[in-house]
Coordinates of C-alpha atoms and ligand atoms in Angstrom, one line a residue:
X148 CA 52.5 -88.1 12.9
X149 CA 50.5 -86.7 15.8
X150 CA 48.6 -83.6 14.7
X151 CA 48.8 -84.6 11.0
X152 CA 45.3 -84.8 9.6
X153 CA 46.2 -85.1 6.0
X154 CA 44.3 -88.4 5.8
X155 CA 41.1 -86.3 5.7
X156 CA 38.9 -87.6 3.0
X157 CA 39.2 -85.4 -0.1
X158 CA 36.2 -83.2 -0.6
X159 CA 35.1 -83.1 3.1
X160 CA 35.9 -79.4 3.4
X161 CA 34.2 -78.6 0.1
X162 CA 31.0 -80.4 1.0
X163 CA 31.1 -78.6 4.4
X164 CA 31.3 -75.3 2.7
X165 CA 28.4 -76.3 0.3
X166 CA 26.3 -77.3 3.3
X167 CA 26.8 -74.0 5.1
X168 CA 26.0 -72.0 2.0
X169 CA 22.9 -74.2 1.3
X170 CA 21.6 -73.6 4.9
X171 CA 22.2 -69.8 4.6
X172 CA 20.4 -69.8 1.2
X173 CA 17.4 -71.7 2.6
X174 CA 17.2 -69.3 5.6
X175 CA 17.4 -66.3 3.2
X176 CA 14.8 -67.7 0.8
X177 CA 12.3 -68.7 3.5
X178 CA 12.7 -65.4 5.2
X179 CA 12.1 -63.6 1.9
X180 CA 9.1 -65.9 1.2
X181 CA 7.7 -65.1 4.6
X182 CA 8.2 -61.4 4.1
X183 CA 6.5 -61.5 0.7
X184 CA 3.5 -63.5 1.9
X185 CA 3.2 -61.3 5.0
X186 CA 3.2 -58.2 2.8
X187 CA 0.6 -59.8 0.5
X188 CA -1.5 -60.9 3.5
X189 CA -1.5 -57.4 5.0
X190 CA -2.3 -55.8 1.7
X191 CA -5.2 -58.2 1.2
X192 CA -6.5 -57.6 4.7
X193 CA -6.4 -53.8 4.1
X194 CA -8.1 -54.2 0.8
X195 CA -10.9 -56.3 2.2
X196 CA -11.5 -53.8 5.0
X197 CA -11.4 -51.0 2.5
X198 CA -14.2 -52.7 0.4
X199 CA -16.2 -53.7 3.5
X200 CA -16.1 -50.1 4.8
X201 CA -17.1 -48.8 1.4
X202 CA -20.1 -51.0 1.1
X203 CA -21.1 -50.4 4.8
X204 CA -21.0 -46.7 4.0
X205 CA -23.1 -47.1 0.9
X206 CA -25.8 -49.1 2.8
X207 CA -25.7 -46.4 5.5
X208 CA -26.2 -43.6 3.1
X209 CA -29.2 -45.4 1.7
X210 CA -30.8 -46.3 5.1
X211 CA -29.7 -44.1 7.9
X212 CA -31.1 -40.7 8.8
X213 CA -29.1 -37.9 7.5
X214 CA -28.9 -34.9 9.8
X215 CA -30.0 -31.6 8.3
X216 CA -30.2 -28.1 9.7
X217 CA -34.0 -28.2 8.9
X218 CA -34.8 -31.5 10.7
X219 CA -32.2 -31.3 13.6
X220 CA -30.9 -27.7 14.0
X221 CA -29.6 -28.4 17.5
X222 CA -27.7 -31.5 16.6
X223 CA -26.2 -29.7 13.6
X224 CA -24.8 -27.0 15.9
X225 CA -23.4 -29.7 18.2
X226 CA -21.7 -31.4 15.3
X227 CA -20.3 -28.1 14.0
X228 CA -18.8 -27.1 17.4
X229 CA -17.2 -30.6 17.8
X230 CA -15.8 -30.5 14.3
X231 CA -14.3 -27.0 14.9
X232 CA -12.7 -28.2 18.1
X233 CA -11.3 -31.5 16.9
X234 CA -10.7 -30.8 13.2
X235 CA -11.3 -34.3 11.9
X236 CA -11.4 -33.5 8.2
X237 CA -14.1 -34.7 5.9
X238 CA -16.7 -36.6 8.1
X239 CA -20.4 -37.3 7.6
X240 CA -22.5 -37.9 10.7
X241 CA -25.4 -40.4 10.5
X242 CA -28.1 -41.4 13.0
X243 CA -29.1 -45.1 13.1
X244 CA -32.6 -45.6 14.5
X245 CA -32.2 -48.0 17.5
X246 CA -32.8 -47.7 21.2
X247 CA -29.2 -48.9 21.9
X248 CA -26.6 -46.5 23.2
X249 CA -23.6 -46.7 21.0
X250 CA -21.6 -44.8 18.4
X251 CA -18.9 -45.8 16.0
X252 CA -16.8 -44.6 13.2
X253 CA -15.4 -46.2 10.1
X254 CA -13.9 -45.4 6.7
X255 CA -10.6 -45.6 5.0
X256 CA -11.3 -43.0 2.4
X257 CA -12.9 -39.6 2.7
X258 CA -15.6 -38.8 3.8
X259 CA -15.3 -40.9 7.0
X260 CA -18.5 -41.8 8.7
X261 CA -19.6 -41.4 12.3
X262 CA -22.8 -43.2 13.3
X263 CA -24.7 -42.2 16.4
X264 CA -27.4 -44.5 17.6
X265 CA -30.6 -42.6 18.1
X266 CA -31.0 -44.0 21.7
X267 CA -28.3 -41.5 22.7
X268 CA -30.6 -38.6 22.0
X269 CA -33.1 -39.8 24.6
X270 CA -30.6 -40.2 27.3
X271 CA -27.7 -37.8 26.8
X272 CA -27.8 -34.0 27.1
X273 CA -26.1 -31.6 24.7
X274 CA -22.7 -31.7 26.4
X275 CA -22.7 -35.5 26.9
X276 CA -23.5 -35.9 23.2
X277 CA -20.6 -33.6 22.4
X278 CA -18.3 -35.9 24.4
X279 CA -19.6 -39.0 22.5
X280 CA -19.3 -37.3 19.1
X281 CA -15.9 -35.8 20.0
X282 CA -14.7 -39.2 21.0
X283 CA -15.6 -40.6 17.6
X284 CA -14.2 -37.6 15.7
X285 CA -11.0 -38.1 17.8
X286 CA -10.7 -41.6 16.4
X287 CA -10.9 -40.1 12.9
X288 CA -8.5 -37.2 13.7
X289 CA -5.9 -39.5 15.2
X290 CA -5.9 -41.9 12.3
X291 CA -7.3 -44.8 14.3
X292 CA -9.8 -45.7 11.6
X293 CA -7.2 -46.6 8.9
X294 CA -4.5 -47.7 11.4
X295 CA -7.0 -50.2 12.8
X296 CA -7.4 -51.9 9.4
X297 CA -3.6 -51.9 8.8
X298 CA -2.5 -52.9 12.3
X299 CA -5.4 -55.4 12.6
X300 CA -4.3 -57.0 9.3
X301 CA -0.7 -57.2 10.6
X302 CA -1.8 -58.7 13.9
X303 CA -3.9 -61.2 12.1
X304 CA -0.9 -62.6 10.1
X305 CA -1.1 -66.4 10.1
X306 CA 1.4 -67.6 12.7
X307 CA 1.8 -70.3 15.3
X308 CA -1.0 -70.1 17.8
X309 CA 1.0 -68.8 20.7
X310 CA 2.5 -66.1 18.5
X311 CA -0.9 -65.1 17.1
X312 CA -2.4 -64.9 20.7
X313 CA 0.5 -62.6 21.6
X314 CA -0.1 -60.4 18.5
X315 CA -3.8 -60.3 19.3
X316 CA -3.2 -59.2 22.9
X317 CA -0.8 -56.5 21.9
X318 CA -3.2 -55.3 19.2
X319 CA -6.0 -55.1 21.9
X320 CA -3.6 -53.3 24.2
X321 CA -3.1 -50.6 21.5
X322 CA -6.9 -50.5 20.9
X323 CA -7.3 -49.6 24.6
X324 CA -4.7 -46.8 24.3
X325 CA -6.7 -45.5 21.3
X326 CA -9.8 -45.4 23.6
X327 CA -8.0 -43.2 26.1
X328 CA -6.9 -40.9 23.3
X329 CA -10.4 -40.6 21.9
X330 CA -11.8 -39.9 25.4
X331 CA -9.4 -37.0 25.6
X332 CA -10.7 -35.7 22.2
X333 CA -14.2 -36.1 23.6
X334 CA -13.3 -34.0 26.6
X335 CA -11.8 -31.4 24.4
X336 CA -15.0 -31.4 22.4
X337 CA -17.3 -30.9 25.3
X338 CA -14.8 -29.1 27.6
X339 CA -16.8 -30.3 30.7
X340 CA -15.1 -33.2 32.6
X341 CA -18.2 -33.9 34.7
X342 CA -20.2 -34.3 31.5
X343 CA -17.6 -36.6 29.9
X344 CA -17.9 -38.8 33.0
X345 CA -21.7 -38.7 33.1
X346 CA -21.8 -39.7 29.4
X347 CA -19.7 -42.8 30.2
X348 CA -21.9 -43.7 33.2
X349 CA -25.0 -43.3 31.1
X350 CA -23.7 -45.8 28.6
X351 CA -24.1 -48.3 31.5
X352 CA -27.1 -46.8 33.2
X353 CA -29.2 -46.4 30.0
X354 CA -32.6 -44.8 30.6
X355 CA -32.1 -45.3 34.4
X356 CA -29.4 -42.7 34.1
X357 CA -32.2 -40.0 33.8
X358 CA -32.6 -40.3 37.6
X359 CA -30.0 -39.6 40.3
X360 CA -30.5 -43.0 41.9
X361 CA -30.0 -44.7 38.5
X362 CA -26.7 -42.8 38.0
X363 CA -25.5 -43.6 41.5
X364 CA -26.3 -47.3 41.1
X365 CA -24.5 -47.5 37.7
X366 CA -21.5 -45.7 39.1
X367 CA -21.2 -48.1 42.0
X368 CA -21.3 -51.0 39.5
X369 CA -18.6 -49.3 37.4
X370 CA -16.5 -48.6 40.5
X371 CA -16.5 -52.2 41.6
X372 CA -15.2 -53.4 38.3
X373 CA -11.5 -53.1 39.0
X374 CA -11.8 -54.8 42.4
X375 CA -11.8 -58.3 41.0
X376 CA -9.1 -60.3 39.2
X377 CA -11.7 -61.3 36.6
X378 CA -12.2 -57.6 35.8
X379 CA -8.5 -57.2 34.9
X380 CA -8.4 -60.4 32.9
X381 CA -11.5 -59.4 30.9
X382 CA -9.9 -56.1 30.2
X383 CA -6.7 -57.7 28.8
X384 CA -8.9 -59.5 26.3
X385 CA -11.1 -56.5 25.5
X386 CA -10.8 -53.6 23.0
X387 CA -12.0 -51.1 25.6
X388 CA -10.5 -50.3 29.0
X389 CA -12.7 -50.7 32.1
X390 CA -15.0 -47.7 32.4
X391 CA -13.6 -46.9 35.9
X392 CA -10.1 -46.5 34.4
X393 CA -11.5 -44.3 31.6
X394 CA -13.2 -42.1 34.2
X395 CA -9.9 -41.9 36.2
X396 CA -8.0 -41.0 33.1
X397 CA -10.5 -38.3 32.1
X398 CA -10.1 -36.8 35.7
X399 CA -6.3 -36.9 35.4
X400 CA -6.2 -35.3 31.9
X401 CA -8.8 -32.6 32.9
X402 CA -6.5 -31.6 35.8
X403 CA -3.3 -31.4 33.6
X404 CA -1.6 -28.4 32.3
X405 CA -1.8 -29.9 28.8
X406 CA -5.6 -29.8 29.0
X407 CA -5.5 -26.2 30.2
X408 CA -3.3 -25.3 27.2
X409 CA -5.5 -27.1 24.7
X410 CA -8.8 -25.6 25.7
Ligands
ZN258 ZN1 -13.8 -45.4 20.9

Protein backbone atom coordinates (compact mmCIF):
# COMPACT_ATOMS: atom_id res chain seq x y z
CA UNK A 1 0.00 0.00 0.00
CA UNK A 2 2.79 2.39 0.98
CA UNK A 3 4.24 3.98 -2.14
CA UNK A 4 1.19 3.25 -4.20
CA UNK A 5 -0.13 6.50 -5.69
CA UNK A 6 -2.60 5.00 -8.08
CA UNK A 7 -5.34 6.98 -6.38
CA UNK A 8 -4.07 10.08 -8.22
CA UNK A 9 -7.02 11.83 -9.78
CA UNK A 10 -7.27 10.95 -13.50
CA UNK A 11 -6.10 13.78 -15.72
CA UNK A 12 -3.74 15.40 -13.17
CA UNK A 13 -0.66 14.58 -15.25
CA UNK A 14 -2.27 15.64 -18.47
CA UNK A 15 -3.26 19.02 -17.07
CA UNK A 16 0.26 19.44 -15.63
CA UNK A 17 1.70 18.86 -19.09
CA UNK A 18 -0.77 21.32 -20.63
CA UNK A 19 0.15 23.93 -18.00
CA UNK A 20 3.89 23.59 -18.72
CA UNK A 21 3.33 23.81 -22.48
CA UNK A 22 1.06 26.87 -22.01
CA UNK A 23 3.68 28.65 -19.89
CA UNK A 24 6.40 27.93 -22.45
CA UNK A 25 4.13 29.11 -25.27
CA UNK A 26 3.34 32.37 -23.48
CA UNK A 27 7.07 32.97 -22.83
CA UNK A 28 7.89 32.29 -26.48
CA UNK A 29 5.06 34.50 -27.75
CA UNK A 30 5.79 37.47 -25.48
CA UNK A 31 9.50 37.22 -26.29
CA UNK A 32 8.68 37.24 -30.00
CA UNK A 33 6.28 40.16 -29.52
CA UNK A 34 8.95 42.07 -27.58
CA UNK A 35 11.52 41.29 -30.29
CA UNK A 36 9.12 42.47 -33.01
CA UNK A 37 8.11 45.68 -31.27
CA UNK A 38 11.78 46.35 -30.49
CA UNK A 39 12.75 45.94 -34.13
CA UNK A 40 9.84 48.17 -35.19
CA UNK A 41 10.79 50.74 -32.53
CA UNK A 42 14.44 50.89 -33.60
CA UNK A 43 13.43 51.03 -37.26
CA UNK A 44 11.12 53.94 -36.53
CA UNK A 45 13.76 55.77 -34.46
CA UNK A 46 16.26 55.43 -37.31
CA UNK A 47 13.70 56.59 -39.88
CA UNK A 48 12.77 59.62 -37.79
CA UNK A 49 16.40 60.64 -37.39
CA UNK A 50 16.99 60.02 -41.10
CA UNK A 51 14.19 62.46 -41.98
CA UNK A 52 15.22 64.95 -39.29
CA UNK A 53 18.77 65.00 -40.59
CA UNK A 54 17.58 65.34 -44.18
CA UNK A 55 15.43 68.36 -43.37
CA UNK A 56 18.19 69.88 -41.21
CA UNK A 57 20.52 69.49 -44.18
CA UNK A 58 18.02 71.14 -46.51
CA UNK A 59 17.62 74.13 -44.17
CA UNK A 60 21.37 74.41 -43.83
CA UNK A 61 21.95 74.38 -47.56
CA UNK A 62 19.45 77.26 -47.86
CA UNK A 63 20.79 79.41 -45.00
CA UNK A 64 24.40 78.65 -44.14
CA UNK A 65 27.38 80.07 -45.87
CA UNK A 66 28.90 77.71 -48.36
CA UNK A 67 32.67 77.85 -48.51
CA UNK A 68 34.12 78.49 -51.94
CA UNK A 69 37.68 78.83 -53.19
CA UNK A 70 36.89 82.44 -54.22
CA UNK A 71 35.47 83.61 -50.88
CA UNK A 72 37.61 81.55 -48.47
CA UNK A 73 40.69 80.16 -50.24
CA UNK A 74 42.55 79.52 -46.98
CA UNK A 75 39.66 77.56 -45.42
CA UNK A 76 39.25 75.55 -48.61
CA UNK A 77 42.87 74.47 -48.42
CA UNK A 78 42.48 73.48 -44.73
CA UNK A 79 39.39 71.43 -45.61
CA UNK A 80 41.20 69.72 -48.45
CA UNK A 81 44.20 68.79 -46.33
CA UNK A 82 41.97 67.42 -43.57
CA UNK A 83 39.90 65.41 -46.05
CA UNK A 84 43.04 63.96 -47.61
CA UNK A 85 44.32 62.88 -44.20
CA UNK A 86 41.06 61.49 -42.78
CA UNK A 87 39.34 60.22 -45.97
CA UNK A 88 35.79 60.75 -44.70
CA UNK A 89 34.06 60.20 -48.06
CA UNK A 90 31.46 62.61 -49.40
CA UNK A 91 31.24 65.52 -46.91
CA UNK A 92 30.10 69.12 -47.36
CA UNK A 93 31.40 71.76 -44.96
CA UNK A 94 29.21 74.71 -43.95
CA UNK A 95 29.79 77.78 -41.83
CA UNK A 96 26.99 78.88 -39.53
CA UNK A 97 27.18 82.57 -38.66
CA UNK A 98 27.33 82.76 -34.84
CA UNK A 99 29.87 83.93 -32.27
CA UNK A 100 29.69 80.62 -30.44
CA UNK A 101 32.56 78.14 -30.63
CA UNK A 102 31.24 74.82 -31.77
CA UNK A 103 31.16 72.35 -34.61
CA UNK A 104 29.04 69.32 -35.34
CA UNK A 105 28.32 66.77 -37.99
CA UNK A 106 25.21 64.96 -39.08
CA UNK A 107 23.75 62.94 -41.92
CA UNK A 108 22.75 59.35 -42.53
CA UNK A 109 23.05 59.52 -46.30
CA UNK A 110 25.74 61.11 -48.48
CA UNK A 111 26.82 63.84 -48.54
CA UNK A 112 27.27 64.12 -44.79
CA UNK A 113 27.44 67.66 -43.43
CA UNK A 114 29.97 69.26 -41.12
CA UNK A 115 28.99 72.62 -39.65
CA UNK A 116 31.60 75.00 -38.28
CA UNK A 117 30.42 77.97 -36.21
CA UNK A 118 31.95 81.14 -37.58
CA UNK A 119 33.16 82.16 -34.08
CA UNK A 120 35.87 79.51 -34.48
CA UNK A 121 37.52 81.55 -37.24
CA UNK A 122 38.08 84.52 -34.90
CA UNK A 123 39.72 82.48 -32.17
CA UNK A 124 41.43 79.44 -33.70
CA UNK A 125 44.51 79.48 -35.91
CA UNK A 126 44.91 77.29 -39.00
CA UNK A 127 46.21 74.23 -37.13
CA UNK A 128 43.59 74.48 -34.40
CA UNK A 129 40.88 74.68 -37.07
CA UNK A 130 42.36 71.56 -38.66
CA UNK A 131 42.00 69.77 -35.32
CA UNK A 132 38.36 70.84 -34.93
CA UNK A 133 37.50 69.94 -38.52
CA UNK A 134 39.51 66.69 -38.38
CA UNK A 135 37.61 65.74 -35.21
CA UNK A 136 34.26 66.12 -37.03
CA UNK A 137 35.52 64.33 -40.16
CA UNK A 138 36.70 61.54 -37.84
CA UNK A 139 33.14 61.13 -36.56
CA UNK A 140 32.02 60.71 -40.18
CA UNK A 141 34.90 58.39 -41.14
CA UNK A 142 34.36 56.12 -38.13
CA UNK A 143 30.61 55.83 -38.80
CA UNK A 144 29.58 57.62 -35.59
CA UNK A 145 26.93 59.68 -37.39
CA UNK A 146 24.76 56.75 -38.44
CA UNK A 147 25.73 54.52 -35.49
CA UNK A 148 24.52 57.29 -33.19
CA UNK A 149 21.02 57.15 -34.70
CA UNK A 150 20.93 53.36 -34.60
CA UNK A 151 22.43 52.83 -31.14
CA UNK A 152 20.57 55.86 -29.78
CA UNK A 153 17.33 54.32 -31.06
CA UNK A 154 18.21 50.98 -29.45
CA UNK A 155 19.16 52.60 -26.14
CA UNK A 156 15.86 54.53 -26.21
CA UNK A 157 13.77 51.34 -26.35
CA UNK A 158 10.82 51.61 -23.97
CA UNK A 159 11.80 49.61 -20.88
CA UNK A 160 11.35 49.74 -17.11
CA UNK A 161 12.89 52.93 -15.76
CA UNK A 162 15.92 51.31 -14.10
CA UNK A 163 16.72 49.43 -17.31
CA UNK A 164 16.33 52.51 -19.46
CA UNK A 165 18.61 54.51 -17.14
CA UNK A 166 21.21 51.75 -17.51
CA UNK A 167 20.84 51.76 -21.31
CA UNK A 168 21.21 55.56 -21.40
CA UNK A 169 24.34 55.47 -19.23
CA UNK A 170 26.03 52.85 -21.41
CA UNK A 171 25.02 54.79 -24.54
CA UNK A 172 26.65 57.95 -23.09
CA UNK A 173 29.72 55.90 -22.17
CA UNK A 174 30.02 54.81 -25.82
CA UNK A 175 29.50 58.47 -26.87
CA UNK A 176 32.51 59.44 -24.77
CA UNK A 177 34.63 56.72 -26.39
CA UNK A 178 33.61 58.18 -29.78
CA UNK A 179 34.90 61.59 -28.64
CA UNK A 180 38.32 60.12 -27.82
CA UNK A 181 38.41 58.46 -31.27
CA UNK A 182 37.40 61.69 -33.01
CA UNK A 183 40.09 63.60 -31.06
CA UNK A 184 42.64 61.14 -32.45
CA UNK A 185 41.34 61.88 -35.96
CA UNK A 186 41.64 65.61 -35.19
CA UNK A 187 45.25 65.10 -34.14
CA UNK A 188 45.98 63.09 -37.29
CA UNK A 189 44.44 65.94 -39.31
CA UNK A 190 46.53 68.73 -37.73
CA UNK A 191 49.55 66.58 -36.74
CA UNK A 192 50.50 69.00 -33.97
CA UNK A 193 49.61 67.76 -30.47
CA UNK A 194 50.14 71.18 -28.86
CA UNK A 195 47.64 72.69 -31.34
CA UNK A 196 45.08 69.95 -30.69
CA UNK A 197 45.34 70.77 -27.00
CA UNK A 198 45.22 74.55 -27.44
CA UNK A 199 42.11 74.13 -29.63
CA UNK A 200 40.37 72.30 -26.77
CA UNK A 201 41.47 74.94 -24.24
CA UNK A 202 40.19 77.72 -26.52
CA UNK A 203 36.73 76.09 -26.58
CA UNK A 204 36.60 77.04 -22.88
CA UNK A 205 38.61 80.27 -23.01
CA UNK A 206 36.77 81.78 -25.99
CA UNK A 207 38.17 85.14 -27.07
CA UNK A 208 40.19 85.33 -23.84
CA UNK A 209 42.22 82.49 -25.37
CA UNK A 210 43.85 85.07 -27.64
CA UNK A 211 46.07 86.09 -24.68
CA UNK A 212 48.54 83.96 -22.71
CA UNK A 213 46.85 84.87 -19.43
CA UNK A 214 43.44 83.84 -20.78
CA UNK A 215 44.80 80.47 -21.89
CA UNK A 216 46.55 79.87 -18.57
CA UNK A 217 43.40 80.70 -16.63
CA UNK A 218 41.24 78.43 -18.81
CA UNK A 219 43.74 75.59 -18.45
CA UNK A 220 43.74 75.86 -14.67
CA UNK A 221 39.93 75.66 -14.70
CA UNK A 222 40.04 72.59 -16.97
CA UNK A 223 42.76 71.00 -14.85
CA UNK A 224 40.69 71.37 -11.66
CA UNK A 225 37.73 69.54 -13.20
CA UNK A 226 38.74 66.00 -12.30
CA UNK A 227 39.62 66.88 -8.69
CA UNK A 228 36.00 66.84 -7.56
CA UNK A 229 33.55 63.97 -7.18
CA UNK A 230 30.94 66.16 -8.89
CA UNK A 231 33.19 66.36 -11.96
CA UNK A 232 33.20 62.57 -12.30
CA UNK A 233 29.46 62.30 -11.69
CA UNK A 234 28.74 64.97 -14.31
CA UNK A 235 30.96 63.12 -16.75
CA UNK A 236 29.03 59.85 -16.30
CA UNK A 237 25.86 61.67 -17.38
CA UNK A 238 27.50 63.56 -20.24
CA UNK A 239 28.12 62.76 -23.89
CA UNK A 240 31.64 64.24 -23.73
CA UNK A 241 34.55 63.32 -21.45
CA UNK A 242 36.06 65.98 -19.20
CA UNK A 243 38.39 68.22 -21.21
CA UNK A 244 41.34 67.38 -18.98
CA UNK A 245 40.89 63.66 -19.80
CA UNK A 246 40.68 64.47 -23.52
CA UNK A 247 43.90 66.48 -23.23
CA UNK A 248 45.61 63.60 -21.38
CA UNK A 249 44.44 61.12 -24.04
CA UNK A 250 45.76 63.35 -26.84
CA UNK A 251 49.17 63.51 -25.12
CA UNK A 252 49.19 59.74 -24.65
CA UNK A 253 48.19 59.01 -28.26
CA UNK A 254 50.71 61.56 -29.61
CA UNK A 255 53.49 59.72 -27.75
CA UNK A 256 52.45 56.28 -29.07
CA UNK A 257 54.09 54.18 -31.81
CA UNK A 258 50.70 53.91 -33.47
CA UNK A 259 50.56 57.69 -33.96
CA UNK A 260 54.10 57.69 -35.36
CA UNK A 261 53.07 55.02 -37.84
CA UNK A 262 49.86 56.77 -38.88
CA UNK A 263 51.48 60.14 -39.62
ZN1 LIG B 1 32.84 65.06 -31.20
